[in-house]
XYZ file of C-alpha atoms in Angstrom:
520
model
C 89.274 220.086 12.714
C 92.160 220.834 15.145
C 92.724 222.895 18.194
C 95.392 225.027 16.782
C 93.430 226.183 13.699
C 92.921 229.231 15.601
C 89.638 231.295 15.824
C 86.664 230.138 13.621
C 83.372 232.044 12.814
C 80.204 230.326 12.403
C 76.463 231.560 12.196
C 76.235 228.792 15.129
C 77.695 226.692 17.268
C 75.975 223.302 18.812
C 77.548 222.105 22.265
C 76.759 218.479 21.989
C 76.098 215.853 19.234
C 73.090 214.055 21.112
C 70.075 213.698 19.078
C 68.512 217.048 19.719
C 72.151 218.699 18.718
C 72.066 216.950 15.497
C 68.176 217.857 14.703
C 69.183 221.477 15.300
C 72.539 221.239 12.999
C 70.634 219.825 10.374
C 67.794 222.187 10.079
C 70.413 225.410 10.425
C 72.841 224.030 7.687
C 69.767 223.348 5.378
C 68.599 226.799 5.569
C 71.954 227.786 4.487
C 73.685 228.473 7.880
C 77.486 227.501 8.858
C 77.111 225.322 11.648
C 79.800 223.747 14.120
C 79.076 221.052 16.153
C 81.339 220.314 19.179
C 81.193 217.115 20.667
C 83.038 215.849 23.934
C 82.885 212.021 23.185
C 84.460 210.334 20.254
C 81.306 209.665 18.839
C 78.086 211.226 18.134
C 74.597 210.275 19.672
C 74.698 210.869 23.181
C 72.099 208.645 25.233
C 70.384 207.846 21.888
C 73.126 205.224 20.395
C 73.626 201.691 19.737
C 76.490 199.931 21.171
C 77.865 196.048 21.271
C 78.142 195.879 25.077
C 79.204 192.087 25.190
C 82.398 191.184 24.327
C 82.500 189.275 21.041
C 79.007 189.554 20.710
C 77.292 190.201 17.633
C 74.214 192.240 19.568
C 73.889 196.008 19.007
C 71.698 197.383 21.767
C 70.070 200.556 22.506
C 72.275 201.189 25.526
C 70.491 204.208 26.980
C 67.074 205.337 25.335
C 65.534 202.370 23.692
C 61.630 203.347 22.267
C 60.427 206.218 20.144
C 57.201 207.974 20.614
C 57.756 211.861 20.896
C 59.544 212.036 17.496
C 57.442 213.971 14.900
C 56.963 212.419 11.844
C 57.479 216.196 10.550
C 61.291 216.249 11.534
C 61.658 212.908 10.136
C 60.123 214.133 6.761
C 61.740 217.669 6.718
C 65.297 216.251 7.225
C 64.602 213.327 4.781
C 65.931 211.054 7.373
C 66.366 207.245 6.394
C 64.962 206.008 9.507
C 61.732 203.783 10.474
C 60.200 202.494 13.479
C 57.995 199.449 13.802
C 54.878 199.129 15.804
C 54.599 196.452 18.608
C 51.585 194.118 18.395
C 51.308 194.016 22.044
C 51.030 196.885 24.339
C 51.776 195.237 27.493
C 51.612 192.305 29.729
C 51.065 192.152 33.558
C 51.730 188.800 35.208
C 49.652 188.281 38.340
C 48.197 185.505 40.838
C 44.455 185.392 41.664
C 42.749 182.829 43.649
C 46.329 181.122 44.132
C 46.740 180.780 40.355
C 49.300 182.500 37.971
C 47.551 184.555 35.368
C 48.148 187.822 33.613
C 46.701 190.951 31.951
C 47.468 191.040 28.086
C 46.900 194.329 26.237
C 46.895 193.883 22.585
C 46.364 191.630 19.901
C 42.820 193.012 19.068
C 40.073 194.444 20.932
C 38.250 191.249 21.821
C 41.643 189.591 23.015
C 42.136 192.269 25.279
C 38.505 192.525 26.718
C 38.912 188.715 27.258
C 42.135 189.467 29.342
C 40.422 192.037 31.429
C 37.536 189.783 32.044
C 39.642 186.717 32.999
C 41.520 189.179 35.404
C 38.597 190.737 36.847
C 35.771 189.059 36.421
C 33.739 191.093 34.248
C 33.867 193.997 31.596
C 33.560 197.098 33.934
C 37.505 197.783 33.923
C 38.070 197.217 30.531
C 35.214 199.681 29.647
C 36.733 202.057 32.091
C 40.219 201.377 30.342
C 38.340 202.270 26.850
C 36.906 205.665 28.340
C 40.346 206.578 29.798
C 42.588 206.019 26.975
C 39.697 207.508 24.799
C 40.385 210.831 27.004
C 44.208 210.800 26.902
C 43.861 209.892 23.054
C 41.706 213.074 22.588
C 44.433 215.341 24.407
C 47.292 213.530 22.512
C 45.595 214.778 19.143
C 45.171 218.267 20.089
C 48.511 218.659 22.295
C 51.080 216.899 20.089
C 51.013 218.889 17.070
C 51.838 222.149 19.120
C 55.090 220.328 20.492
C 56.603 221.999 17.402
C 55.207 225.250 17.214
C 55.787 228.514 19.462
C 54.459 227.825 23.045
C 50.658 228.393 23.443
C 49.568 229.887 26.682
C 48.031 227.889 29.255
C 44.819 229.543 28.210
C 45.198 228.756 24.713
C 46.292 224.976 25.238
C 43.008 224.585 27.517
C 40.937 226.114 24.567
C 42.660 223.804 22.025
C 42.013 220.461 24.301
C 38.456 221.639 24.645
C 37.722 219.065 27.437
C 37.255 220.670 31.058
C 37.362 216.937 32.456
C 40.197 215.810 30.552
C 42.193 219.174 31.511
C 41.424 218.801 35.334
C 42.429 215.149 35.473
C 45.914 215.419 33.615
C 46.810 219.361 34.305
C 45.449 220.360 37.831
C 44.515 217.231 40.075
C 47.105 214.628 41.207
C 46.892 211.777 38.532
C 45.961 209.350 41.292
C 42.681 210.971 41.403
C 41.727 210.183 37.959
C 43.194 206.729 38.311
C 41.468 205.765 41.826
C 38.124 207.430 40.298
C 38.143 205.258 37.313
C 39.443 202.127 38.175
C 38.688 199.940 41.008
C 41.391 196.893 40.228
C 44.893 197.474 41.885
C 46.671 195.864 39.296
C 44.811 197.765 36.319
C 45.304 201.064 38.520
C 49.173 200.229 38.737
C 49.677 199.702 34.713
C 47.987 203.008 34.135
C 50.007 204.618 36.755
C 53.471 203.475 35.515
C 53.639 206.066 32.607
C 53.633 208.833 35.307
C 56.814 207.188 36.884
C 59.280 206.868 34.120
C 62.439 208.137 35.318
C 60.424 210.110 37.833
C 60.622 209.796 41.805
C 57.097 210.925 42.716
C 54.020 209.255 44.298
C 50.398 209.300 42.551
C 49.369 212.203 44.723
C 52.310 214.240 44.780
C 51.096 217.739 44.945
C 53.848 219.365 42.479
C 51.768 217.293 39.862
C 55.469 216.264 38.325
C 54.025 212.638 37.849
C 51.149 214.469 35.918
C 53.583 216.001 33.549
C 55.653 212.562 33.297
C 52.527 210.932 32.497
C 51.149 213.516 29.833
C 54.466 213.228 28.002
C 54.130 209.328 28.018
C 50.581 209.474 26.402
C 50.684 212.188 23.708
C 53.557 210.690 21.276
C 52.626 210.831 17.882
C 49.160 212.192 18.802
C 47.986 208.501 19.843
C 50.509 207.569 22.498
C 52.124 204.533 20.990
C 55.618 203.555 21.675
C 57.471 202.314 18.726
C 60.556 200.191 18.114
C 63.598 201.960 16.292
C 64.621 199.814 13.321
C 68.187 199.146 13.756
C 68.149 200.354 17.193
C 68.260 203.877 18.573
C 71.709 204.699 17.133
C 69.857 204.146 13.528
C 68.427 207.397 14.273
C 71.334 209.542 15.362
C 73.604 208.063 12.764
C 70.989 209.225 9.996
C 70.712 212.980 11.735
C 74.540 213.017 11.778
C 74.603 211.904 7.699
C 71.620 214.609 7.380
C 73.618 217.217 9.249
C 77.051 216.756 7.198
C 75.151 216.393 3.921
C 73.459 219.789 4.207
C 77.247 220.973 5.550
C 77.401 221.195 9.349
C 80.893 220.260 10.601
C 80.868 217.539 13.446
C 83.940 217.573 15.844
C 83.825 214.581 17.969
C 86.699 214.702 20.884
C 86.129 218.462 21.106
C 84.817 219.387 24.647
C 83.340 222.934 25.078
C 84.285 224.396 28.649
C 83.193 227.995 28.453
C 80.971 230.116 26.621
C 81.729 233.916 26.615
C 79.082 236.115 25.146
C 78.000 239.729 25.005
C 74.248 238.959 23.669
C 75.516 239.821 20.065
C 78.480 237.406 19.288
C 79.614 234.297 21.640
C 83.160 232.807 21.924
C 83.186 229.075 22.503
C 86.248 227.788 24.201
C 86.758 223.952 23.425
C 89.472 221.317 24.663
C 90.854 218.488 22.556
C 93.682 215.970 23.184
C 95.962 218.380 21.984
C 95.056 221.835 23.414
C 92.624 224.261 23.264
C 90.580 226.057 20.806
C 87.694 229.031 20.065
C 84.986 229.347 17.797
C 82.950 232.196 17.199
C 79.299 232.558 16.512
C 76.352 234.597 16.353
C 74.336 231.652 18.191
C 74.989 229.003 20.750
C 72.870 225.975 20.950
C 73.313 224.016 24.087
C 72.313 220.512 23.937
C 73.086 219.709 27.249
C 71.557 219.928 30.560
C 70.258 223.350 32.510
C 73.418 222.381 34.959
C 75.915 222.329 32.254
C 74.662 225.217 30.511
C 75.293 227.334 33.716
C 78.578 225.652 34.067
C 79.765 226.903 30.482
C 78.170 230.229 31.151
C 79.394 231.100 34.334
C 75.862 231.558 35.901
C 74.387 230.060 38.651
C 73.774 226.343 38.621
C 70.225 224.937 39.156
C 69.857 222.462 41.869
C 69.884 218.947 40.112
C 66.504 216.843 40.335
C 67.786 213.302 40.747
C 67.109 210.558 38.401
C 65.339 207.213 39.767
C 65.774 204.132 37.338
C 67.809 201.011 36.917
C 68.422 200.342 33.116
C 69.375 196.703 32.372
C 70.289 195.629 29.110
C 70.383 191.636 28.542
C 71.010 189.326 25.671
C 69.478 185.771 26.390
C 69.713 182.680 24.344
C 65.985 181.895 24.745
C 63.208 183.677 25.908
C 61.997 182.359 29.639
C 59.129 180.109 29.853
C 56.098 181.850 32.150
C 54.125 180.480 34.954
C 51.063 181.936 33.264
C 49.586 179.038 31.189
C 47.758 181.290 29.062
C 50.849 183.320 28.202
C 53.084 182.757 24.752
C 56.606 184.523 26.030
C 56.799 185.885 22.674
C 53.762 187.906 22.951
C 54.385 188.645 26.865
C 57.748 190.092 26.133
C 56.867 191.858 22.957
C 54.828 194.598 24.736
C 55.880 196.105 28.479
C 56.016 193.262 30.688
C 55.396 195.060 34.156
C 56.719 193.683 37.269
C 55.938 194.338 41.091
C 54.025 197.187 39.337
C 50.574 197.060 41.360
C 49.227 200.342 42.427
C 49.793 199.699 46.209
C 53.109 197.831 45.326
C 54.387 201.105 43.571
C 53.260 203.628 46.365
C 55.209 200.818 48.882
C 57.848 201.074 46.781
C 58.129 204.800 46.471
C 57.585 205.330 50.248
C 60.442 202.932 50.909
C 62.857 204.692 48.777
C 62.027 207.887 50.148
C 62.767 206.575 53.371
C 66.122 205.568 51.986
C 65.631 202.018 51.610
C 65.978 199.913 48.722
C 62.228 198.705 47.497
C 61.716 195.015 49.085
C 59.469 194.571 45.781
C 61.639 196.803 42.927
C 58.897 197.747 40.446
C 60.227 197.270 36.626
C 58.866 196.839 33.179
C 60.901 195.115 30.352
C 60.552 194.830 26.780
C 62.174 192.680 23.891
C 63.372 194.786 21.048
C 64.521 191.657 18.780
C 60.758 190.428 18.728
C 59.902 193.476 16.661
C 63.231 194.144 15.065
C 65.657 191.293 14.600
C 68.123 193.265 12.568
C 70.036 194.296 15.781
C 71.129 190.656 16.232
C 73.906 189.336 13.818
C 72.433 186.575 11.626
C 74.298 183.514 13.519
C 72.443 184.757 16.780
C 69.032 185.496 15.293
C 69.170 182.076 13.389
C 69.732 180.432 17.035
C 66.996 182.079 18.623
C 68.600 184.658 20.693
C 66.873 187.755 22.125
C 67.523 190.656 23.951
C 65.723 192.036 27.171
C 65.664 195.875 28.208
C 64.454 196.466 31.955
C 63.788 200.043 33.141
C 63.411 199.777 37.179
C 61.106 202.398 38.446
C 61.453 204.161 42.082
C 65.334 204.013 42.203
C 66.496 207.522 42.994
C 70.170 208.379 43.105
C 70.368 208.726 46.771
C 70.338 205.242 47.106
C 73.182 204.726 45.618
C 75.321 207.270 47.426
C 76.843 205.159 49.988
C 78.360 202.539 47.119
C 77.399 202.483 43.745
C 78.724 199.081 42.747
C 77.317 197.408 45.960
C 73.864 198.683 45.518
C 73.516 198.303 41.782
C 74.538 194.650 42.193
C 72.007 194.205 45.291
C 68.825 195.939 43.534
C 69.597 194.180 40.409
C 69.512 190.943 42.333
C 66.125 191.829 44.017
C 64.665 193.405 40.780
C 65.482 189.930 38.761
C 63.984 187.820 41.862
C 60.851 189.868 41.075
C 60.960 188.834 37.406
C 61.549 185.034 38.208
C 58.679 184.756 40.420
C 56.294 184.749 37.542
C 58.831 182.568 35.390
C 58.858 178.783 35.027
C 62.427 178.567 34.682
C 65.338 181.125 36.186
C 66.304 183.979 33.812
C 69.721 182.923 34.868
C 69.557 179.665 32.755
C 68.463 181.824 29.890
C 71.188 184.403 29.858
C 73.758 184.206 27.286
C 77.394 184.589 28.094
C 80.295 186.723 26.294
C 83.338 185.730 24.521
C 84.905 185.933 28.233
C 82.358 183.730 29.739
C 80.652 186.160 31.551
C 76.878 186.481 31.535
C 75.641 189.093 29.021
C 73.858 191.649 31.328
C 74.630 195.115 32.335
C 73.061 197.347 34.505
C 73.351 201.302 34.805
C 72.007 203.441 37.948
C 71.681 207.153 37.832
C 74.958 207.518 38.915
C 76.458 205.867 36.440
C 74.324 207.851 33.876
C 75.939 210.897 35.623
C 79.351 209.725 35.123
C 78.709 208.443 31.561
C 76.443 211.240 30.030
C 76.899 214.230 32.588
C 73.367 214.183 33.440
C 72.901 215.696 36.644
C 71.702 213.429 39.523
C 71.593 210.532 36.657
C 68.105 212.509 35.552
C 67.053 210.966 32.180
C 64.948 214.348 31.405
C 68.092 216.754 32.746
C 65.717 218.379 35.031
C 61.858 217.778 36.018
C 59.703 217.838 32.920
C 57.765 221.231 32.419
C 53.920 221.374 31.019
C 53.899 222.024 27.256
C 52.794 225.822 27.684
C 54.518 229.127 28.291
C 55.336 229.980 31.691
C 56.611 233.675 32.885
C 60.413 232.990 31.919
C 60.096 230.190 29.052
C 60.270 232.552 26.272
C 58.505 232.156 22.813
C 59.887 228.594 21.889
C 60.725 227.293 25.267
C 64.643 227.206 24.506
C 65.472 230.923 25.398
C 68.107 231.440 28.052
C 69.290 234.894 29.706
C 71.600 235.398 27.104
C 69.652 236.340 24.087
C 71.759 234.565 21.807
C 72.417 231.329 23.676
C 69.841 228.550 23.178
C 68.996 225.659 25.184
C 68.454 222.463 22.820
C 68.649 219.682 25.045
C 65.929 217.680 27.017
C 65.806 220.589 29.624
C 64.170 222.564 27.329
C 60.537 223.128 27.571
C 58.704 220.287 25.900
C 62.088 218.339 26.212
C 62.641 215.087 27.395
C 62.641 211.496 25.572
C 63.876 210.983 22.326
C 61.892 213.629 20.278
C 64.199 216.041 18.606
C 61.508 218.695 19.454
C 64.230 220.934 21.407
C 66.644 220.745 18.668
C 63.743 221.742 16.210
C 62.699 224.814 18.408
C 65.950 225.788 19.005
C 66.488 225.998 15.103
C 63.510 227.741 14.627
C 64.096 230.452 17.138
C 67.555 231.179 15.517
C 65.915 231.191 12.003
C 62.889 233.319 13.138
C 65.410 236.166 14.432
C 67.224 236.176 11.355
């Protein structure tokens, strides 16, 4: 498609070929609608892509988003996607030091091993039994809430009745999650491990009165009705490639290198003006679905833009020649790094890091979590690398708000990366630097992305991976029937900033498509 084709009319124009836009395109095209997808980049996938970031190295990493939990099997089944995930045998490992000796908490590998790991760390069964009760409660909530994500929004009272557990409702929906954590657990390290799910990409304290941390926690424990986080086989790009194939096979047109720059609508018909390398063009449509942030939507429609909610993470991709040995003599690196490896994430450490970052300082002990994709799915590595024992590591740093990088993004990135890796090195029997692979130019295979990098590369306002603060999964005064509606009746929001958006789920794309089909 070229910019000089003149105005073309479609049933739906979708702005953005990230995973949610592709989900919407596939559903609408399969329903017989004419669909055009406009994507400013030269490829599809948005933040859910796989790339080879290291020169001359055949390792295809999930560069931005990297795990799958919230993608409903319904979407995979409905669209006939050739896409699979694999479960991680280990949920998490958290290194620690007790009585002057290195140890750690391994969660996974069977109930007996997990119970024994809790007993070694805490000296008894109390914390393990509290863990079982707490995650039994979140599991019940997950079973009741997750199926509603692809239905019209329930009211708050309807969701409360559906959960049918007043203690769980109070703990997750009404009180700061820190209250439930402190009431349930006594060990500082265990408390910290639980709290981390409330802080992924969310800059908040355990007792933030806005409950933004509760909303983050909720979305991290309801995925699939179990809360499990799985590894996408072939990397995250395997999902978006499958979605693009499904959309095209159904008849959708995907135009890369086409940047939407304006949406004009009278509520019945909309015109989308786009820019290419050779000029401008216009597409008309009955509906426009915007797979971008609410801020970008406002820019396109000329409406007042909401204030960005800053992101708060450091994303690091690495390729190693081998996994490093650990100081904990009981820990096998192939198990410890297979799940989520928690660093500097004790409960008090997280509170201190938040307070320091809120004061404009880099945390002295930056918290982060790490996992090794290639242990569960070696297909992302070329045969030579896999045969030589190479492994990937993905690190996600917490409490790194965008404001910290304003003075000098490059310098602060390097400073934070250095101190984050130092926290990891404190639990290793050898420096991580000794295990890093080098690329074809002799440079270490490591890259880091700050919120400002994500804002530049992906147009995420403030580098927020959720596009804005996460919402409760029930209807608010202005949320509409599906949580995708906007003030323009034929313009819908189908990105992560929609109600029930955030994460790699496809839910906003599904719901926007359902809203269109329901109207027709």
